[in-house]
CSV table of C-alpha atoms in Angstrom, one decimal:
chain,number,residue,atom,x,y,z
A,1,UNK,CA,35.6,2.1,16.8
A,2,UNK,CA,34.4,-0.4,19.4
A,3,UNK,CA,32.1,2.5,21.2
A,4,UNK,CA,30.9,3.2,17.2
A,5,UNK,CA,30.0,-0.4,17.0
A,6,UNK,CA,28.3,-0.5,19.7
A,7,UNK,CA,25.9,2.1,19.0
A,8,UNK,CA,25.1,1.2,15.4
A,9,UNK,CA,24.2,-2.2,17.2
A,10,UNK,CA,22.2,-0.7,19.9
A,11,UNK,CA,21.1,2.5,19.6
A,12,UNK,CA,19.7,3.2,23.3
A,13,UNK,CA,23.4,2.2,24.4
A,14,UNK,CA,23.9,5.3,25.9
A,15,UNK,CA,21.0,5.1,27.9
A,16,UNK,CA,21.8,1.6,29.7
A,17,UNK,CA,24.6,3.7,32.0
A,18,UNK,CA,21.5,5.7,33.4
A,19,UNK,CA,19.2,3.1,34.6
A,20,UNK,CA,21.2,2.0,37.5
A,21,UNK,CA,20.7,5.4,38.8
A,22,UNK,CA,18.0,6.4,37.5
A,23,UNK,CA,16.1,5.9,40.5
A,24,UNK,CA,17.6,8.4,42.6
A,25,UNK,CA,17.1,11.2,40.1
A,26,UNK,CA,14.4,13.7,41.3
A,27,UNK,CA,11.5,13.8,39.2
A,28,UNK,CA,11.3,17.9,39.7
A,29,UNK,CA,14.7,18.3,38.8
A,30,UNK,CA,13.6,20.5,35.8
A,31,UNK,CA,10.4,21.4,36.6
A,32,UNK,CA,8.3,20.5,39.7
A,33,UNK,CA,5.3,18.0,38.8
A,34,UNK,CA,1.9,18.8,39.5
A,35,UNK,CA,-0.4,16.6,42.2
A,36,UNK,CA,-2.0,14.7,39.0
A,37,UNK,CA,1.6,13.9,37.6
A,38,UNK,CA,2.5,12.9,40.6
A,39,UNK,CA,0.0,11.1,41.7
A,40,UNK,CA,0.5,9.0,38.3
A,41,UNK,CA,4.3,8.3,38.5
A,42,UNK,CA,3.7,7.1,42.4
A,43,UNK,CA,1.0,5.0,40.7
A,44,UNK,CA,3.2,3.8,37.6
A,45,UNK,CA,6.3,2.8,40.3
A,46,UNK,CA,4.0,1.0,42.6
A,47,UNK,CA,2.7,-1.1,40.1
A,48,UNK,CA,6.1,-1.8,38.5
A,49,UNK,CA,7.4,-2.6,42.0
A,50,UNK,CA,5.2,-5.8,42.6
A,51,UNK,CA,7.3,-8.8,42.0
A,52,UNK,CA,7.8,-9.5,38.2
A,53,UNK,CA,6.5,-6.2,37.2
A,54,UNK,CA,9.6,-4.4,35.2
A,55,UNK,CA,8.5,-6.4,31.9
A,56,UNK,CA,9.3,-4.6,29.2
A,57,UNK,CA,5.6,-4.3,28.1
A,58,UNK,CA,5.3,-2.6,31.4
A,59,UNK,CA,7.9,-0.6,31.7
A,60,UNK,CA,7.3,1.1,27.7
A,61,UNK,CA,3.6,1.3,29.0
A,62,UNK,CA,4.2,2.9,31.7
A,63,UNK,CA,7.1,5.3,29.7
A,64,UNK,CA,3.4,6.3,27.1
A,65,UNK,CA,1.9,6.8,30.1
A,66,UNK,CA,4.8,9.3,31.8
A,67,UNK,CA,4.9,10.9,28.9
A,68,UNK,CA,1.2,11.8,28.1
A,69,UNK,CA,1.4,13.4,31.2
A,70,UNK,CA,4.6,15.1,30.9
A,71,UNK,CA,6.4,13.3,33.4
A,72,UNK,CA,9.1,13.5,30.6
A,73,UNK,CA,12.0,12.5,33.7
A,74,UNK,CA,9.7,9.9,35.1
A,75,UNK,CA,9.5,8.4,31.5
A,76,UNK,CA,13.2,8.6,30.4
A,77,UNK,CA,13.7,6.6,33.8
A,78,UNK,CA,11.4,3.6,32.7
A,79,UNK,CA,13.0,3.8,29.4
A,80,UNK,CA,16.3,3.8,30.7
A,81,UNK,CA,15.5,0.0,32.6
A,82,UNK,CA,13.8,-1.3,29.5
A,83,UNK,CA,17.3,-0.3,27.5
A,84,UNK,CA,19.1,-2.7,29.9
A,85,UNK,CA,16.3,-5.0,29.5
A,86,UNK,CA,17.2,-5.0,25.5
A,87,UNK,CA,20.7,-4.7,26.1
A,88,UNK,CA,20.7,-8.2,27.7
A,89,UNK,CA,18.1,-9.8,25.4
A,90,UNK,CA,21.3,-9.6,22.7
A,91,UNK,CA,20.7,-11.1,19.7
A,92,UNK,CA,16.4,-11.3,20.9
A,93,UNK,CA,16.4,-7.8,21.4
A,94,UNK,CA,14.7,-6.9,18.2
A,95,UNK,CA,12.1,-9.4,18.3
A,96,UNK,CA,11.2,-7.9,21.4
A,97,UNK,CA,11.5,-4.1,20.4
A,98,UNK,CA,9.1,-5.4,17.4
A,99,UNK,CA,6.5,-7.0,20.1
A,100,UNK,CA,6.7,-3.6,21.7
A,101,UNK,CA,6.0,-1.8,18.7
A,102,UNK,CA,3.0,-4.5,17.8
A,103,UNK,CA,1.3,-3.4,20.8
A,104,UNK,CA,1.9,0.1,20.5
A,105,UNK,CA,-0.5,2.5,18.2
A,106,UNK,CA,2.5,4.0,16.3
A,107,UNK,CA,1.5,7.7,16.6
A,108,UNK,CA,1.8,7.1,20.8
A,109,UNK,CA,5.5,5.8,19.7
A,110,UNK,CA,6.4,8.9,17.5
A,111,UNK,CA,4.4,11.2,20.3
A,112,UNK,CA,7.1,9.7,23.1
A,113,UNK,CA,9.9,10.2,20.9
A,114,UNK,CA,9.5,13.9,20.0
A,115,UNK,CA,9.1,14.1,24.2
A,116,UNK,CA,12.7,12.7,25.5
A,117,UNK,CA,14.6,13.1,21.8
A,118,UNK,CA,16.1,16.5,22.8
A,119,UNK,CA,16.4,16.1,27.0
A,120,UNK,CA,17.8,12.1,26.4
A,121,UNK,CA,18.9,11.5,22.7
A,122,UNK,CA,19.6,7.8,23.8
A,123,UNK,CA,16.0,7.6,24.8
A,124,UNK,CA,15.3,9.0,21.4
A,125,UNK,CA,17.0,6.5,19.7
A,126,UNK,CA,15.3,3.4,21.7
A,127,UNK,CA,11.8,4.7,21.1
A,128,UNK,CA,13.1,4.9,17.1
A,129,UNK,CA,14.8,1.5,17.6
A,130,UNK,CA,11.0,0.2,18.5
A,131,UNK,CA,9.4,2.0,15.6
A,132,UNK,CA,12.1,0.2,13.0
A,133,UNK,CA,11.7,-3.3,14.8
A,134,UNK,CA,7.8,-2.8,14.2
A,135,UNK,CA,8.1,-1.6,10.9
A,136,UNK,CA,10.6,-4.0,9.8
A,137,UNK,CA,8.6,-7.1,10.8
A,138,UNK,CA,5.6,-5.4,9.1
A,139,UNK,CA,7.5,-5.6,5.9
A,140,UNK,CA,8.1,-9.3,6.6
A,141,UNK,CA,7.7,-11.0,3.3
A,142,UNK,CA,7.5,-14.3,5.1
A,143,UNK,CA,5.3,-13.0,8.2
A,144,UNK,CA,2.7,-11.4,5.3
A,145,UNK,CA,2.3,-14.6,3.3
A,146,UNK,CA,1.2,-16.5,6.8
A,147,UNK,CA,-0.8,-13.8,7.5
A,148,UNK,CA,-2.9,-13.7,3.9
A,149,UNK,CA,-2.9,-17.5,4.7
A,150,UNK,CA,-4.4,-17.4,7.8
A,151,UNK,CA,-7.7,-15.1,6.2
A,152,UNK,CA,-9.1,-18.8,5.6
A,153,UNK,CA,-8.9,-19.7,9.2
A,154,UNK,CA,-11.9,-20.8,10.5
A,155,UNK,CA,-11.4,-19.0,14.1
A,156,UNK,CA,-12.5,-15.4,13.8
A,157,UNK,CA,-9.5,-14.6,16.3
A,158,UNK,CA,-6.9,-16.0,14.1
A,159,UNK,CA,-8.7,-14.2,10.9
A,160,UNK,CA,-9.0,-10.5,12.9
A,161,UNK,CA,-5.1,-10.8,13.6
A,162,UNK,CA,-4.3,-11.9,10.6
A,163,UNK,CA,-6.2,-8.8,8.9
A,164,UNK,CA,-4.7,-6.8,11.4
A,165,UNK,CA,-1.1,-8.0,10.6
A,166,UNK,CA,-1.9,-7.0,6.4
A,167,UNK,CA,-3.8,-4.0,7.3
A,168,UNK,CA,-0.8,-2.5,9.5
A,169,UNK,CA,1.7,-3.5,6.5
A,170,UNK,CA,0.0,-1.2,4.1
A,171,UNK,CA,1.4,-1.4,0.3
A,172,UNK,CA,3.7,-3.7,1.7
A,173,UNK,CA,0.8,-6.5,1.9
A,174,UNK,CA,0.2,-6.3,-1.8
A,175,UNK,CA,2.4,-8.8,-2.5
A,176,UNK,CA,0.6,-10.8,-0.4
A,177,UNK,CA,-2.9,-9.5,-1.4
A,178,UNK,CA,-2.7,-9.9,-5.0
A,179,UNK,CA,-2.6,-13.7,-5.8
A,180,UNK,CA,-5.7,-13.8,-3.4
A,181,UNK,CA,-7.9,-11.3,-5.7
A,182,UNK,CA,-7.0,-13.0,-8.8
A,183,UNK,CA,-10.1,-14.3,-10.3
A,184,UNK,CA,-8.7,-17.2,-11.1
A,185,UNK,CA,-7.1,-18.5,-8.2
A,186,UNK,CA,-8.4,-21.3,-5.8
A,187,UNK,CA,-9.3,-19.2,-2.8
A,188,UNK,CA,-11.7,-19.6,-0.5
A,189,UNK,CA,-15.0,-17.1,-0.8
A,190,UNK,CA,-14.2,-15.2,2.5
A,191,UNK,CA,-10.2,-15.1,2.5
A,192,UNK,CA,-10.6,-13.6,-1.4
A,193,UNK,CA,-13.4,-11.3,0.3
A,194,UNK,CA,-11.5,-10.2,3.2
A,195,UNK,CA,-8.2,-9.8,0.8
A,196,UNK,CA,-10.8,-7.2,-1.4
A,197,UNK,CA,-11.5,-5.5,1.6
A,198,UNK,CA,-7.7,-4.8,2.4
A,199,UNK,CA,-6.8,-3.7,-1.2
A,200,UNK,CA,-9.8,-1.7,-1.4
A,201,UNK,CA,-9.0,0.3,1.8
A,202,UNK,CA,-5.6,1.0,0.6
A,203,UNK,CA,-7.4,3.4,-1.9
A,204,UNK,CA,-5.5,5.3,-4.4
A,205,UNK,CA,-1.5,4.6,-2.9
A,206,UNK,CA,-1.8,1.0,-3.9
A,207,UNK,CA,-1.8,2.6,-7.7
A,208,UNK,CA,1.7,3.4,-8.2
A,209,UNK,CA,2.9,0.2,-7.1
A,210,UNK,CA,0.4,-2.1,-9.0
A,211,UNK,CA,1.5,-0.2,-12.2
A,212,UNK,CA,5.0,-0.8,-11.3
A,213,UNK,CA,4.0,-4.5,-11.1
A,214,UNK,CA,2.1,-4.2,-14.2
A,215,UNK,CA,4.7,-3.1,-15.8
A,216,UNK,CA,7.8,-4.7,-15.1
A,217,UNK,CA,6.2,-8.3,-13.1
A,218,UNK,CA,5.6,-11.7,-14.1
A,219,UNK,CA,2.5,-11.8,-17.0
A,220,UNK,CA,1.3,-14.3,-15.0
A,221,UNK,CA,0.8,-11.8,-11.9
A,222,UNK,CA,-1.3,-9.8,-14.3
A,223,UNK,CA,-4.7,-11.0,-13.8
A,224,UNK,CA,-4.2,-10.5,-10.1
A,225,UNK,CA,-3.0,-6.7,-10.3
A,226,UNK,CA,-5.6,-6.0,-13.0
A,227,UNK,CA,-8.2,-7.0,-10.4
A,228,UNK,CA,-6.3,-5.2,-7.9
A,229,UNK,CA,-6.6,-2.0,-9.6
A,230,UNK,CA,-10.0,-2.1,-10.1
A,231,UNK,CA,-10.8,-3.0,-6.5
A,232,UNK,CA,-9.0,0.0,-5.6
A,233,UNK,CA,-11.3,1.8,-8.1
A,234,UNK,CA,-8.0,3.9,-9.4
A,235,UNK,CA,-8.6,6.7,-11.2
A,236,UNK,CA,-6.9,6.8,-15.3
A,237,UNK,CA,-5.8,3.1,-15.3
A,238,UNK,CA,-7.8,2.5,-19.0
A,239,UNK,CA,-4.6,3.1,-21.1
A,240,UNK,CA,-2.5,1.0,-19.2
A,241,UNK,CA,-5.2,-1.9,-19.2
A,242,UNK,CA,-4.5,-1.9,-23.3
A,243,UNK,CA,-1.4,-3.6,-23.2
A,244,UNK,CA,-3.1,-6.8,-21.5
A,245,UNK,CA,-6.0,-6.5,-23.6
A,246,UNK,CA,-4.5,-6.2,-27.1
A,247,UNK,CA,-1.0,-7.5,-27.1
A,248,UNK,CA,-0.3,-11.0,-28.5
A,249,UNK,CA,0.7,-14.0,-26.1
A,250,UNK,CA,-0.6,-11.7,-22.8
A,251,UNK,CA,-2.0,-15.1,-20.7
A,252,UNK,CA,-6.2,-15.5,-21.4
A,253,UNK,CA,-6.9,-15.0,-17.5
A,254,UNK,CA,-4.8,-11.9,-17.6
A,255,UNK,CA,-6.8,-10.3,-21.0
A,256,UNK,CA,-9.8,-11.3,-19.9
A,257,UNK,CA,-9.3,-9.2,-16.9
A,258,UNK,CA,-8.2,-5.8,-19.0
A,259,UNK,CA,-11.1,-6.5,-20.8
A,260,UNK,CA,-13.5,-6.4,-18.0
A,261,UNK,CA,-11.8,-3.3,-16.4
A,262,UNK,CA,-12.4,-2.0,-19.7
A,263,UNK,CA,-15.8,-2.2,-19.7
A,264,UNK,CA,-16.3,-1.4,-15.8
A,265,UNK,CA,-14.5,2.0,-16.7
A,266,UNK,CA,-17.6,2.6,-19.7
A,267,UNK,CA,-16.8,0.5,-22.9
A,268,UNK,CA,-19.5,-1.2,-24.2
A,269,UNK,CA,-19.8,-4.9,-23.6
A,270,UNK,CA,-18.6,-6.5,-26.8
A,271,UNK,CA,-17.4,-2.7,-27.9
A,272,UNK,CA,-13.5,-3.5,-29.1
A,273,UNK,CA,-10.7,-1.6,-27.3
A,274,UNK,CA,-9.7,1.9,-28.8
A,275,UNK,CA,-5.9,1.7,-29.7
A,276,UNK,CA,-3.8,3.9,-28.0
A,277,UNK,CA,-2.6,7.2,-29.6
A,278,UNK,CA,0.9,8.5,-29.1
A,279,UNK,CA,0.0,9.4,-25.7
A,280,UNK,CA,-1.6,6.2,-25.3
A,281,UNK,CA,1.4,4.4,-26.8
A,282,UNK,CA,4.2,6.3,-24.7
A,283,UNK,CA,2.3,5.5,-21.5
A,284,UNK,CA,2.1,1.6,-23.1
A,285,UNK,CA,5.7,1.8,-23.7
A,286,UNK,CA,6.3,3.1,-19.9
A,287,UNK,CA,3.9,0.8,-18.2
A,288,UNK,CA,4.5,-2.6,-19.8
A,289,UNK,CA,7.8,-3.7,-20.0
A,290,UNK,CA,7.2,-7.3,-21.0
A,291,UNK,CA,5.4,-5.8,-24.1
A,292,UNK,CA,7.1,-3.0,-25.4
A,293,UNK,CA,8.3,-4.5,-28.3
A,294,UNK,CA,5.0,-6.3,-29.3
A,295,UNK,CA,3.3,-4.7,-32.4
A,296,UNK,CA,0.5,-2.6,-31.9
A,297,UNK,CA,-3.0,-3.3,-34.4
């Protein structure tokens, strides 16, 4: 039970026992390496060898690096030192898998983990461990708010980060996004501008979720999503823009913006909305939780 614990806790657990030896394994053990491999891994141990060097930015760098060249051993050593690196962070150790995984493009993460996974299953696991801790802090409901915050920063560095942080978060920045597109809100010209941009590029995914919110959020979110939506220019949203346009007590801000994604989507300015028909309706019904019991005209 304790080993069990252990492992659910820290995954690359099985790999700490390795690093102390690690060193003295030979690099052709399973297959000899090449002059350019080796000329690499000399290059990658020389470096990690100057005093201060086994960080463990350097050592997952240099573990990309060992692996892009197939110097799988070479790379499940390095990985094997920055487990006991993790190991003794303790309770830090996922804030610093998740710094790992900020600095990482995640397709070089999943490219190193299909590469030791079947040799070193520990090693497997850490590489995974890295690509949760990233992950997880993307998600970050607090971490996204700053971020969407920080759009109205007046240094371009801070701004490019923060846009960064939102654009790696995907449909999980929406949250975040959302209050900044809403016509209404008090935002400043070039954070609701740069909040566009993000929703826009999220393209047809962010459509699902929008509706969801549509349907089952806050009225007063609607405005917001509304104009979501249509930045996102999704495809078929007219019938579920009807319950926000023609319901009783749906908030002004919130009809008004059905109404002019009505009319961006080809009805006439002034032209009343078409009631839904049963289709219509059934999709109403679906969508729009908070008004499924209001009467229809």
């Amino acid at each position: 039970r304790g080993d069990a614990t252990r492992r659910a806790m820290r995954p690359w657990a099985g790999l700490v026992c390795a690093a102390g030896g690690a060193g003295a394994v030979a690099q052709e053990a399973d297959a000899p390496l090449d002059p350019i491999q080796r000329a690499g891994v000399d290059s990658l141990d020389a470096s990690l060898a100057l005093p201060g060097g086994e960080t463990p930015g350097a050592l997952f760098e240099a573990a990309l690096k060992a692996g892009d060249v197939d110097a799988i051993e070479a790379a499940e050593r390095y990985l094997a030192k920055l487990a006991t690196l993790a190991d003794k962070a303790g309770a830090a150790a996922p804030d610093m898998l998740a710094d790992l995984a900020d600095a990482t493009d995640e397709a070089a993460l999943v490219r190193l983990d299909r590469a030791v996974r079947t040799r070193q299953p520990a090693a497997g696991r850490l590489v995974r461990a890295i690509l949760d801790a990233g992950r997880t802090r993307r998600r970050d409901p607090g971490l996204l708010a700053k971020a969407a915050e920080e759009l109205a920063n007046p240094a371009a560095a801070v701004r490019q980060a923060a846009t960064d942080r939102l654009a790696r978060a995907g449909l999980d920045a929406l949250p975040a996004l959302v209050p900044l597109v809403d016509p209404a809100a008090t935002v400043e010209p070039r954070q609701r501008n740069l909040a566009r941009g993000l929703v826009a590029r999220l393209g047809p995914a962010a459509r699902p979720p929008l509706l969801d919110w549509l349907g089952s959020g806050d009225p007063r979110d609607w405005a917001g999503v509304i104009e979501a939506l249509a930045v996102t220019e999704a495809e078929g949203i007219e019938r579920f823009l009807l319950a926000p346009a023609l319901v009783p007590g749906t908030p002004p801000a919130a009809g008004a913006a059905a109404r002019r994604g009505q009319d961006a989507r080809g009805r006439g300015p002034g032209e009343p909305p078409t009631p839904p028909g049963p289709v219509g309706r059934a999709a109403f019904v679906l969508a729009h939780g908070h008004a499924e019991r209001a009467a229809l005209p």
